[in-house]
Amino acid sequence: MKQKSVYLNTRWIGYFLIGMGVFFFALALFAQVISPTTNTLPLEQTILFRLIFLASFGLPALVLLIIGGIVLFRNSRKRKREEALKAHGKKIQATNLTIESSNVQVNRQYQMYLTCTYQDKKGDYFLFKSRLLRLNPLPFLGDEVTVYVDPEKQQDYFVDIEGSMAKVYE
């Protein structure tokens, strides 16, 4: 059985966009290498039509490849940042767990995120917000959640919901 993940996964969007870009680019290149068997147009017009076809399929392919690459790059950077915070960040226990709705809709359902607070020794309160969640983790969490904070930069943090909740399998 696979352990249930509460986070919204957007990596598939990057793979999908890259796949579409490769398909469009392959179609554009294929149209460049085939030679028509019955060509009634002059050579200059044939070259012009091939260039128009290459531009009309190649440029959208390039845009799709770039956007898909950006999505995958941002996801990998976010995961590396979370792993670095887990390894080198200050581990704190935050309380007052609440679920908030976001403005992001998937399948006509608003996605959510978890907010929690931490009070330091000085009495200052810090509010932390998790990344987008695909389901409500509160039934599987206790009263606290682990938050990893960069000691140098308090704004750089990671709310570790999956590490704080009980093992849940789907």
GROMACS .gro file of N, CA and C in nm:
model
  510
    1MET      N    1   0.083  -0.118   0.000
    1MET     CA    2   0.000   0.000   0.000
    1MET      C    3   0.088   0.125   0.000
    2LYS      N    4   0.036   0.227  -0.063
    2LYS     CA    5   0.109   0.353  -0.074
    2LYS      C    6   0.060   0.450   0.033
    3GLN      N    7   0.155   0.519   0.096
    3GLN     CA    8   0.116   0.616   0.198
    3GLN      C    9   0.049   0.735   0.131
    4LYS      N   10  -0.059   0.781   0.191
    4LYS     CA   11  -0.138   0.891   0.136
    4LYS      C   12  -0.063   1.023   0.149
    5SER      N   13  -0.063   1.100   0.043
    5SER     CA   14  -0.002   1.232   0.045
    5SER      C   15  -0.113   1.336   0.053
    6VAL      N   16  -0.095   1.433   0.140
    6VAL     CA   17  -0.196   1.537   0.155
    6VAL      C   18  -0.170   1.657   0.065
    7TYR      N   19  -0.051   1.664   0.008
    7TYR     CA   20  -0.014   1.780  -0.073
    7TYR      C   21  -0.071   1.770  -0.214
    8LEU      N   22  -0.102   1.884  -0.271
    8LEU     CA   23  -0.148   1.892  -0.409
    8LEU      C   24  -0.027   1.875  -0.501
    9ASN      N   25  -0.033   1.778  -0.590
    9ASN     CA   26   0.079   1.747  -0.679
    9ASN      C   27   0.060   1.819  -0.812
   10THR      N   28   0.154   1.905  -0.848
   10THR     CA   29   0.145   1.978  -0.976
   10THR      C   30   0.254   1.936  -1.073
   11ARG      N   31   0.334   1.835  -1.035
   11ARG     CA   32   0.443   1.793  -1.123
   11ARG      C   33   0.390   1.738  -1.256
   12TRP      N   34   0.274   1.673  -1.253
   12TRP     CA   35   0.219   1.614  -1.375
   12TRP      C   36   0.188   1.721  -1.480
   13ILE      N   37   0.160   1.843  -1.436
   13ILE     CA   38   0.132   1.951  -1.531
   13ILE      C   39   0.256   1.979  -1.615
   14GLY      N   40   0.372   1.983  -1.551
   14GLY     CA   41   0.497   2.005  -1.623
   14GLY      C   42   0.524   1.895  -1.724
   15TYR      N   43   0.506   1.769  -1.682
   15TYR     CA   44   0.527   1.657  -1.775
   15TYR      C   45   0.428   1.662  -1.891
   16PHE      N   46   0.304   1.698  -1.862
   16PHE     CA   47   0.203   1.706  -1.968
   16PHE      C   48   0.238   1.815  -2.069
   17LEU      N   49   0.279   1.932  -2.021
   17LEU     CA   50   0.315   2.041  -2.112
   17LEU      C   51   0.438   2.006  -2.195
   18ILE      N   52   0.537   1.943  -2.134
   18ILE     CA   53   0.655   1.901  -2.209
   18ILE      C   54   0.618   1.797  -2.313
   19GLY      N   55   0.531   1.703  -2.278
   19GLY     CA   56   0.486   1.603  -2.374
   19GLY      C   57   0.414   1.665  -2.492
   20MET      N   58   0.327   1.763  -2.465
   20MET     CA   59   0.259   1.832  -2.575
   20MET      C   60   0.358   1.909  -2.661
   21GLY      N   61   0.456   1.972  -2.598
   21GLY     CA   62   0.558   2.046  -2.673
   21GLY      C   63   0.638   1.955  -2.763
   22VAL      N   64   0.677   1.838  -2.712
   22VAL     CA   65   0.752   1.742  -2.793
   22VAL      C   66   0.666   1.693  -2.910
   23PHE      N   67   0.537   1.668  -2.885
   23PHE     CA   68   0.448   1.624  -2.992
   23PHE      C   69   0.436   1.730  -3.101
   24PHE      N   70   0.412   1.855  -3.063
   24PHE     CA   71   0.401   1.963  -3.162
   24PHE      C   72   0.532   1.982  -3.238
   25PHE      N   73   0.644   1.974  -3.167
   25PHE     CA   74   0.773   1.992  -3.231
   25PHE      C   75   0.802   1.877  -3.328
   26ALA      N   76   0.767   1.754  -3.290
   26ALA     CA   77   0.786   1.640  -3.380
   26ALA      C   78   0.699   1.654  -3.504
   27LEU      N   79   0.577   1.702  -3.486
   27LEU     CA   80   0.488   1.723  -3.599
   27LEU      C   81   0.544   1.829  -3.693
   28ALA      N   82   0.599   1.936  -3.638
   28ALA     CA   83   0.657   2.042  -3.720
   28ALA      C   84   0.780   1.992  -3.795
   29LEU      N   85   0.863   1.913  -3.730
   29LEU     CA   86   0.982   1.860  -3.798
   29LEU      C   87   0.945   1.755  -3.902
   30PHE      N   88   0.844   1.675  -3.872
   30PHE     CA   89   0.800   1.574  -3.968
   30PHE      C   90   0.752   1.639  -4.097
   31ALA      N   91   0.680   1.751  -4.084
   31ALA     CA   92   0.631   1.820  -4.203
   31ALA      C   93   0.746   1.879  -4.284
   32GLN      N   94   0.862   1.902  -4.222
   32GLN     CA   95   0.976   1.957  -4.294
   32GLN      C   96   1.050   1.851  -4.375
   33VAL      N   97   1.050   1.728  -4.328
   33VAL     CA   98   1.132   1.626  -4.393
   33VAL      C   99   1.056   1.544  -4.497
   34ILE      N  100   0.923   1.542  -4.490
   34ILE     CA  101   0.851   1.464  -4.591
   34ILE      C  102   0.854   1.539  -4.723
   35SER      N  103   0.863   1.464  -4.828
   35SER     CA  104   0.858   1.528  -4.959
   35SER      C  105   0.725   1.492  -5.023
   36PRO      N  106   0.654   1.593  -5.069
   36PRO     CA  107   0.523   1.565  -5.130
   36PRO      C  108   0.540   1.488  -5.262
   37THR      N  109   0.452   1.392  -5.283
   37THR     CA  110   0.460   1.312  -5.405
   37THR      C  111   0.403   1.388  -5.524
   38THR      N  112   0.295   1.456  -5.501
   38THR     CA  113   0.237   1.537  -5.609
   38THR      C  114   0.237   1.682  -5.563
   39ASN      N  115   0.334   1.756  -5.611
   39ASN     CA  116   0.346   1.895  -5.573
   39ASN      C  117   0.319   1.980  -5.696
   40THR      N  118   0.209   2.054  -5.692
   40THR     CA  119   0.174   2.140  -5.805
   40THR      C  120   0.221   2.283  -5.784
   41LEU      N  121   0.274   2.313  -5.665
   41LEU     CA  122   0.319   2.448  -5.635
   41LEU      C  123   0.465   2.466  -5.674
   42PRO      N  124   0.503   2.588  -5.706
   42PRO     CA  125   0.645   2.614  -5.731
   42PRO      C  126   0.727   2.593  -5.603
   43LEU      N  127   0.856   2.578  -5.619
   43LEU     CA  128   0.946   2.548  -5.508
   43LEU      C  129   0.945   2.659  -5.403
   44GLU      N  130   0.938   2.786  -5.445
   44GLU     CA  131   0.939   2.896  -5.350
   44GLU      C  132   0.816   2.893  -5.259
   45GLN      N  133   0.700   2.863  -5.318
   45GLN     CA  134   0.578   2.857  -5.237
   45GLN      C  135   0.580   2.737  -5.143
   46THR      N  136   0.635   2.626  -5.189
   46THR     CA  137   0.646   2.508  -5.103
   46THR      C  138   0.734   2.538  -4.983
   47ILE      N  139   0.846   2.606  -5.006
   47ILE     CA  140   0.936   2.642  -4.896
   47ILE      C  141   0.866   2.739  -4.801
   48LEU      N  142   0.791   2.836  -4.856
   48LEU     CA  143   0.719   2.932  -4.773
   48LEU      C  144   0.614   2.862  -4.687
   49PHE      N  145   0.536   2.770  -4.745
   49PHE     CA  146   0.435   2.698  -4.669
   49PHE      C  147   0.497   2.611  -4.560
   50ARG      N  148   0.611   2.551  -4.589
   50ARG     CA  149   0.679   2.469  -4.488
   50ARG      C  150   0.729   2.556  -4.373
   51LEU      N  151   0.781   2.674  -4.404
   51LEU     CA  152   0.826   2.764  -4.298
   51LEU      C  153   0.710   2.814  -4.213
   52ILE      N  154   0.597   2.844  -4.279
   52ILE     CA  155   0.478   2.886  -4.204
   52ILE      C  156   0.431   2.772  -4.113
   53PHE      N  157   0.431   2.649  -4.164
   53PHE     CA  158   0.390   2.534  -4.084
   53PHE      C  159   0.487   2.512  -3.968
   54LEU      N  160   0.616   2.528  -3.996
   54LEU     CA  161   0.716   2.512  -3.890
   54LEU      C  162   0.696   2.618  -3.782
   55ALA      N  163   0.671   2.742  -3.822
   55ALA     CA  164   0.651   2.849  -3.725
   55ALA      C  165   0.521   2.830  -3.647
   56SER      N  166   0.414   2.786  -3.715
   56SER     CA  167   0.285   2.774  -3.647
   56SER      C  168   0.281   2.655  -3.551
   57PHE      N  169   0.364   2.554  -3.571
   57PHE     CA  170   0.370   2.442  -3.476
   57PHE      C  171   0.495   2.447  -3.389
   58GLY      N  172   0.603   2.500  -3.441
   58GLY     CA  173   0.728   2.504  -3.365
   58GLY      C  174   0.728   2.606  -3.253
   59LEU      N  175   0.673   2.725  -3.277
   59LEU     CA  176   0.670   2.827  -3.173
   59LEU      C  177   0.581   2.788  -3.055
   60PRO      N  178   0.458   2.738  -3.079
   60PRO     CA  179   0.380   2.690  -2.963
   60PRO      C  180   0.449   2.573  -2.891
   61ALA      N  181   0.518   2.488  -2.968
   61ALA     CA  182   0.592   2.378  -2.905
   61ALA      C  183   0.700   2.433  -2.814
   62LEU      N  184   0.769   2.534  -2.860
   62LEU     CA  185   0.875   2.595  -2.779
   62LEU      C  186   0.817   2.658  -2.652
   63VAL      N  187   0.704   2.726  -2.666
   63VAL     CA  188   0.638   2.787  -2.550
   63VAL      C  189   0.596   2.679  -2.450
   64LEU      N  190   0.536   2.570  -2.499
   64LEU     CA  191   0.494   2.461  -2.410
   64LEU      C  192   0.614   2.397  -2.340
   65LEU      N  193   0.723   2.377  -2.413
   65LEU     CA  194   0.843   2.320  -2.352
   65LEU      C  195   0.900   2.411  -2.244
   66ILE      N  196   0.901   2.540  -2.270
   66ILE     CA  197   0.955   2.635  -2.171
   66ILE      C  198   0.867   2.639  -2.046
   67ILE      N  199   0.735   2.648  -2.064
   67ILE     CA  200   0.645   2.653  -1.948
   67ILE      C  201   0.652   2.523  -1.869
   68GLY      N  202   0.652   2.409  -1.937
   68GLY     CA  203   0.665   2.280  -1.868
   68GLY      C  204   0.796   2.269  -1.794
   69GLY      N  205   0.903   2.317  -1.854
   69GLY     CA  206   1.033   2.316  -1.787
   69GLY      C  207   1.034   2.404  -1.664
   70ILE      N  208   0.969   2.520  -1.673
   70ILE     CA  209   0.961   2.610  -1.557
   70ILE      C  210   0.883   2.544  -1.443
   71VAL      N  211   0.772   2.479  -1.476
   71VAL     CA  212   0.692   2.411  -1.373
   71VAL      C  213   0.775   2.303  -1.304
   72LEU      N  214   0.844   2.220  -1.381
   72LEU     CA  215   0.927   2.114  -1.323
   72LEU      C  216   1.044   2.172  -1.243
   73PHE      N  217   1.105   2.277  -1.294
   73PHE     CA  218   1.217   2.340  -1.224
   73PHE      C  219   1.172   2.397  -1.089
   74ARG      N  220   1.058   2.466  -1.087
   74ARG     CA  221   1.009   2.523  -0.962
   74ARG      C  222   0.973   2.414  -0.862
   75ASN      N  223   0.913   2.303  -0.910
   75ASN     CA  224   0.880   2.193  -0.820
   75ASN      C  225   1.005   2.131  -0.760
   76SER      N  226   1.107   2.110  -0.843
   76SER     CA  227   1.229   2.048  -0.791
   76SER      C  228   1.301   2.143  -0.695
   77ARG      N  229   1.300   2.272  -0.726
   77ARG     CA  230   1.361   2.370  -0.636
   77ARG      C  231   1.289   2.375  -0.502
   78LYS      N  232   1.155   2.367  -0.506
   78LYS     CA  233   1.077   2.369  -0.383
   78LYS      C  234   1.107   2.246  -0.298
   79ARG      N  235   1.117   2.129  -0.362
   79ARG     CA  236   1.148   2.005  -0.288
   79ARG      C  237   1.289   2.011  -0.228
   80LYS      N  238   1.385   2.064  -0.304
   80LYS     CA  239   1.522   2.075  -0.250
   80LYS      C  240   1.526   2.172  -0.132
   81ARG      N  241   1.450   2.281  -0.142
   81ARG     CA  242   1.445   2.377  -0.032
   81ARG      C  243   1.383   2.313   0.092
   82GLU      N  244   1.277   2.233   0.074
   82GLU     CA  245   1.215   2.165   0.187
   82GLU      C  246   1.311   2.064   0.250
   83GLU      N  247   1.385   1.990   0.166
   83GLU     CA  248   1.482   1.895   0.220
   83GLU      C  249   1.594   1.966   0.294
   84ALA      N  250   1.639   2.080   0.241
   84ALA     CA  251   1.744   2.156   0.309
   84ALA      C  252   1.695   2.211   0.443
   85LEU      N  253   1.571   2.256   0.447
   85LEU     CA  254   1.516   2.305   0.573
   85LEU      C  255   1.502   2.192   0.674
   86LYS      N  256   1.462   2.073   0.626
   86LYS     CA  257   1.453   1.958   0.717
   86LYS      C  258   1.590   1.922   0.773
   87ALA      N  259   1.693   1.935   0.691
   87ALA     CA  260   1.827   1.896   0.734
   87ALA      C  261   1.894   2.003   0.821
   88HIS      N  262   1.876   2.131   0.788
   88HIS     CA  263   1.952   2.236   0.855
   88HIS      C  264   1.866   2.340   0.926
   89GLY      N  265   1.734   2.331   0.913
   89GLY     CA  266   1.648   2.432   0.973
   89GLY      C  267   1.623   2.407   1.120
   90LYS      N  268   1.572   2.509   1.184
   90LYS     CA  269   1.534   2.499   1.326
   90LYS      C  270   1.397   2.434   1.333
   91LYS      N  271   1.386   2.329   1.410
   91LYS     CA  272   1.261   2.253   1.421
   91LYS      C  273   1.179   2.309   1.538
   92ILE      N  274   1.057   2.353   1.506
   92ILE     CA  275   0.968   2.404   1.611
   92ILE      C  276   0.834   2.333   1.601
   93GLN      N  277   0.759   2.337   1.709
   93GLN     CA  278   0.625   2.278   1.712
   93GLN      C  279   0.523   2.390   1.717
   94ALA      N  280   0.440   2.397   1.613
   94ALA     CA  281   0.338   2.502   1.605
   94ALA      C  282   0.203   2.444   1.646
   95THR      N  283   0.118   2.530   1.700
   95THR     CA  284  -0.015   2.489   1.747
   95THR      C  285  -0.122   2.571   1.676
   96ASN      N  286  -0.244   2.563   1.728
   96ASN     CA  287  -0.359   2.636   1.673
   96ASN      C  288  -0.378   2.605   1.525
   97LEU      N  289  -0.394   2.479   1.495
   97LEU     CA  290  -0.408   2.434   1.356
   97LEU      C  291  -0.546   2.466   1.303
   98THR      N  292  -0.552   2.533   1.190
   98THR     CA  293  -0.679   2.559   1.122
   98THR      C  294  -0.661   2.536   0.973
   99ILE      N  295  -0.770   2.501   0.909
   99ILE     CA  296  -0.771   2.481   0.764
   99ILE      C  297  -0.837   2.603   0.701
  100GLU      N  298  -0.771   2.660   0.602
  100GLU     CA  299  -0.822   2.777   0.529
  100GLU      C  300  -0.841   2.739   0.383
  101SER      N  301  -0.942   2.795   0.321
  101SER     CA  302  -0.964   2.773   0.178
  101SER      C  303  -0.875   2.868   0.098
  102SER      N  304  -0.831   2.819  -0.017
  102SER     CA  305  -0.752   2.904  -0.106
  102SER      C  306  -0.839   2.946  -0.224
  103ASN      N  307  -0.782   3.021  -0.314
  103ASN     CA  308  -0.854   3.062  -0.434
  103ASN      C  309  -0.834   2.965  -0.548
  104VAL      N  310  -0.759   2.858  -0.526
  104VAL     CA  311  -0.730   2.761  -0.631
  104VAL      C  312  -0.839   2.655  -0.631
  105GLN      N  313  -0.897   2.631  -0.750
  105GLN     CA  314  -1.001   2.530  -0.764
  105GLN      C  315  -0.950   2.416  -0.849
  106VAL      N  316  -0.973   2.293  -0.803
  106VAL     CA  317  -0.944   2.172  -0.879
  106VAL      C  318  -1.069   2.087  -0.874
  107ASN      N  319  -1.121   2.050  -0.990
  107ASN     CA  320  -1.245   1.972  -0.999
  107ASN      C  321  -1.358   2.038  -0.921
  108ARG      N  322  -1.371   2.167  -0.937
  108ARG     CA  323  -1.475   2.249  -0.875
  108ARG      C  324  -1.471   2.246  -0.723
  109GLN      N  325  -1.358   2.213  -0.666
  109GLN     CA  326  -1.340   2.218  -0.521
  109GLN      C  327  -1.225   2.312  -0.490
  110TYR      N  328  -1.247   2.399  -0.394
  110TYR     CA  329  -1.139   2.487  -0.353
  110TYR      C  330  -1.037   2.407  -0.275
  111GLN      N  331  -0.911   2.427  -0.309
  111GLN     CA  332  -0.804   2.361  -0.235
  111GLN      C  333  -0.784   2.436  -0.104
  112MET      N  334  -0.711   2.376  -0.014
  112MET     CA  335  -0.696   2.434   0.119
  112MET      C  336  -0.550   2.434   0.161
  113TYR      N  337  -0.523   2.506   0.264
  113TYR     CA  338  -0.392   2.504   0.326
  113TYR      C  339  -0.410   2.512   0.476
  114LEU      N  340  -0.308   2.466   0.547
  114LEU     CA  341  -0.311   2.462   0.693
  114LEU      C  342  -0.237   2.584   0.747
  115THR      N  343  -0.297   2.652   0.841
  115THR     CA  344  -0.229   2.761   0.909
  115THR      C  345  -0.206   2.720   1.055
  116CYS      N  346  -0.093   2.762   1.109
  116CYS     CA  347  -0.060   2.731   1.247
  116CYS      C  348   0.022   2.845   1.304
  117THR      N  349   0.027   2.852   1.436
  117THR     CA  350   0.099   2.960   1.502
  117THR      C  351   0.202   2.903   1.598
  118TYR      N  352   0.303   2.985   1.623
  118TYR     CA  353   0.409   2.950   1.718
  118TYR      C  354   0.440   3.074   1.801
  119GLN      N  355   0.451   3.055   1.933
  119GLN     CA  356   0.487   3.166   2.021
  119GLN      C  357   0.627   3.140   2.075
  120ASP      N  358   0.718   3.235   2.051
  120ASP     CA  359   0.855   3.217   2.099
  120ASP      C  360   0.867   3.262   2.245
  121LYS      N  361   0.988   3.256   2.297
  121LYS     CA  362   1.012   3.287   2.439
  121LYS      C  363   0.987   3.434   2.471
  122LYS      N  364   0.999   3.520   2.371
  122LYS     CA  365   0.974   3.663   2.392
  122LYS      C  366   0.826   3.696   2.398
  123GLY      N  367   0.742   3.602   2.354
  123GLY     CA  368   0.598   3.627   2.349
  123GLY      C  369   0.549   3.667   2.212
  124ASP      N  370   0.639   3.670   2.113
  124ASP     CA  371   0.598   3.704   1.976
  124ASP      C  372   0.532   3.584   1.910
  125TYR      N  373   0.428   3.611   1.833
  125TYR     CA  374   0.358   3.505   1.761
  125TYR      C  375   0.403   3.504   1.615
  126PHE      N  376   0.418   3.385   1.561
  126PHE     CA  377   0.453   3.367   1.420
  126PHE      C  378   0.345   3.282   1.355
  127LEU      N  379   0.297   3.326   1.241
  127LEU     CA  380   0.195   3.254   1.166
  127LEU      C  381   0.261   3.182   1.050
  128PHE      N  382   0.232   3.053   1.035
  128PHE     CA  383   0.288   2.973   0.927
  128PHE      C  384   0.175   2.916   0.843
  129LYS      N  385   0.200   2.906   0.714
  129LYS     CA  386   0.100   2.856   0.619
  129LYS      C  387   0.165   2.746   0.537
  130SER      N  388   0.095   2.633   0.523
  130SER     CA  389   0.149   2.520   0.446
  130SER      C  390   0.128   2.544   0.297
  131ARG      N  391   0.184   2.454   0.216
  131ARG     CA  392   0.152   2.461   0.074
  131ARG      C  393   0.014   2.401   0.052
  132LEU      N  394  -0.036   2.407  -0.071
  132LEU     CA  395  -0.173   2.363  -0.099
  132LEU      C  396  -0.191   2.216  -0.066
  133LEU      N  397  -0.308   2.185  -0.012
  133LEU     CA  398  -0.341   2.049   0.029
  133LEU      C  399  -0.457   1.997  -0.055
  134ARG      N  400  -0.457   1.868  -0.080
  134ARG     CA  401  -0.566   1.809  -0.156
  134ARG      C  402  -0.673   1.749  -0.066
  135LEU      N  403  -0.644   1.732   0.062
  135LEU     CA  404  -0.743   1.685   0.157
  135LEU      C  405  -0.714   1.742   0.295
  136ASN      N  406  -0.812   1.734   0.381
  136ASN     CA  407  -0.801   1.789   0.515
  136ASN      C  408  -0.721   1.694   0.604
  137PRO      N  409  -0.603   1.735   0.653
  137PRO     CA  410  -0.522   1.645   0.735
  137PRO      C  411  -0.554   1.650   0.885
  138LEU      N  412  -0.645   1.738   0.927
  138LEU     CA  413  -0.671   1.755   1.070
  138LEU      C  414  -0.712   1.627   1.142
  139PRO      N  415  -0.791   1.537   1.081
  139PRO     CA  416  -0.824   1.413   1.153
  139PRO      C  417  -0.702   1.325   1.182
  140PHE      N  418  -0.594   1.343   1.108
  140PHE     CA  419  -0.476   1.259   1.123
  140PHE      C  420  -0.364   1.328   1.201
  141LEU      N  421  -0.384   1.455   1.235
  141LEU     CA  422  -0.284   1.531   1.310
  141LEU      C  423  -0.323   1.539   1.457
  142GLY      N  424  -0.225   1.559   1.541
  142GLY     CA  425  -0.252   1.585   1.682
  142GLY      C  426  -0.280   1.733   1.700
  143ASP      N  427  -0.234   1.787   1.812
  143ASP     CA  428  -0.253   1.929   1.840
  143ASP      C  429  -0.140   2.014   1.787
  144GLU      N  430  -0.032   1.950   1.742
  144GLU     CA  431   0.086   2.024   1.695
  144GLU      C  432   0.130   1.973   1.559
  145VAL      N  433   0.202   2.060   1.490
  145VAL     CA  434   0.262   2.024   1.362
  145VAL      C  435   0.406   2.075   1.364
  146THR      N  436   0.494   2.001   1.298
  146THR     CA  437   0.635   2.039   1.294
  146THR      C  438   0.658   2.142   1.183
  147VAL      N  439   0.730   2.247   1.217
  147VAL     CA  440   0.766   2.351   1.120
  147VAL      C  441   0.917   2.365   1.124
  148TYR      N  442   0.979   2.363   1.006
  148TYR     CA  443   1.123   2.385   0.995
  148TYR      C  444   1.145   2.527   0.947
  149VAL      N  445   1.222   2.603   1.023
  149VAL     CA  446   1.244   2.745   0.994
  149VAL      C  447   1.392   2.768   0.971
  150ASP      N  448   1.423   2.848   0.871
  150ASP     CA  449   1.562   2.889   0.847
  150ASP      C  450   1.602   2.986   0.959
  151PRO      N  451   1.708   2.956   1.034
  151PRO     CA  452   1.747   3.044   1.145
  151PRO      C  453   1.787   3.184   1.100
  152GLU      N  454   1.839   3.195   0.978
  152GLU     CA  455   1.882   3.326   0.927
  152GLU      C  456   1.765   3.409   0.874
  153LYS      N  457   1.670   3.341   0.813
  153LYS     CA  458   1.560   3.410   0.745
  153LYS      C  459   1.429   3.348   0.793
  154GLN      N  460   1.359   3.417   0.881
  154GLN     CA  461   1.237   3.364   0.942
  154GLN      C  462   1.126   3.341   0.839
  155GLN      N  463   1.129   3.413   0.726
  155GLN     CA  464   1.025   3.398   0.625
  155GLN      C  465   1.039   3.269   0.545
  156ASP      N  466   1.153   3.204   0.555
  156ASP     CA  467   1.177   3.079   0.482
  156ASP      C  468   1.148   2.963   0.576
  157TYR      N  469   1.036   2.895   0.553
  157TYR     CA  470   0.995   2.786   0.642
  157TYR      C  471   0.924   2.678   0.562
  158PHE      N  472   0.905   2.564   0.628
  158PHE     CA  473   0.834   2.451   0.568
  158PHE      C  474   0.749   2.386   0.676
  159VAL      N  475   0.618   2.380   0.653
  159VAL     CA  476   0.526   2.314   0.745
  159VAL      C  477   0.520   2.167   0.705
  160ASP      N  478   0.575   2.080   0.788
  160ASP     CA  479   0.585   1.937   0.758
  160ASP      C  480   0.461   1.865   0.809
  161ILE      N  481   0.357   1.865   0.728
  161ILE     CA  482   0.232   1.801   0.768
  161ILE      C  483   0.245   1.649   0.764
  162GLU      N  484   0.302   1.597   0.656
  162GLU     CA  485   0.312   1.451   0.643
  162GLU      C  486   0.404   1.391   0.749
  163GLY      N  487   0.506   1.464   0.791
  163GLY     CA  488   0.594   1.415   0.897
  163GLY      C  489   0.530   1.423   1.034
  164SER      N  490   0.426   1.505   1.048
  164SER     CA  491   0.361   1.524   1.178
  164SER      C  492   0.237   1.439   1.195
  165MET      N  493   0.185   1.383   1.087
  165MET     CA  494   0.061   1.308   1.100
  165MET      C  495   0.088   1.158   1.108
  166ALA      N  496  -0.012   1.086   1.152
  166ALA     CA  497  -0.002   0.941   1.161
  166ALA      C  498   0.006   0.881   1.021
  167LYS      N  499   0.054   0.760   1.011
  167LYS     CA  500   0.064   0.692   0.881
  167LYS      C  501  -0.077   0.663   0.829
  168VAL      N  502  -0.106   0.714   0.711
  168VAL     CA  503  -0.235   0.693   0.648
  168VAL      C  504  -0.209   0.634   0.510
  169TYR      N  505  -0.276   0.524   0.478
  169TYR     CA  506  -0.255   0.457   0.351
  169TYR      C  507  -0.382   0.463   0.269
  170GLU      N  508  -0.364   0.470   0.136
  170GLU     CA  509  -0.482   0.469   0.048
  170GLU      C  510  -0.475   0.350  -0.043
   0.00000   0.00000   0.00000
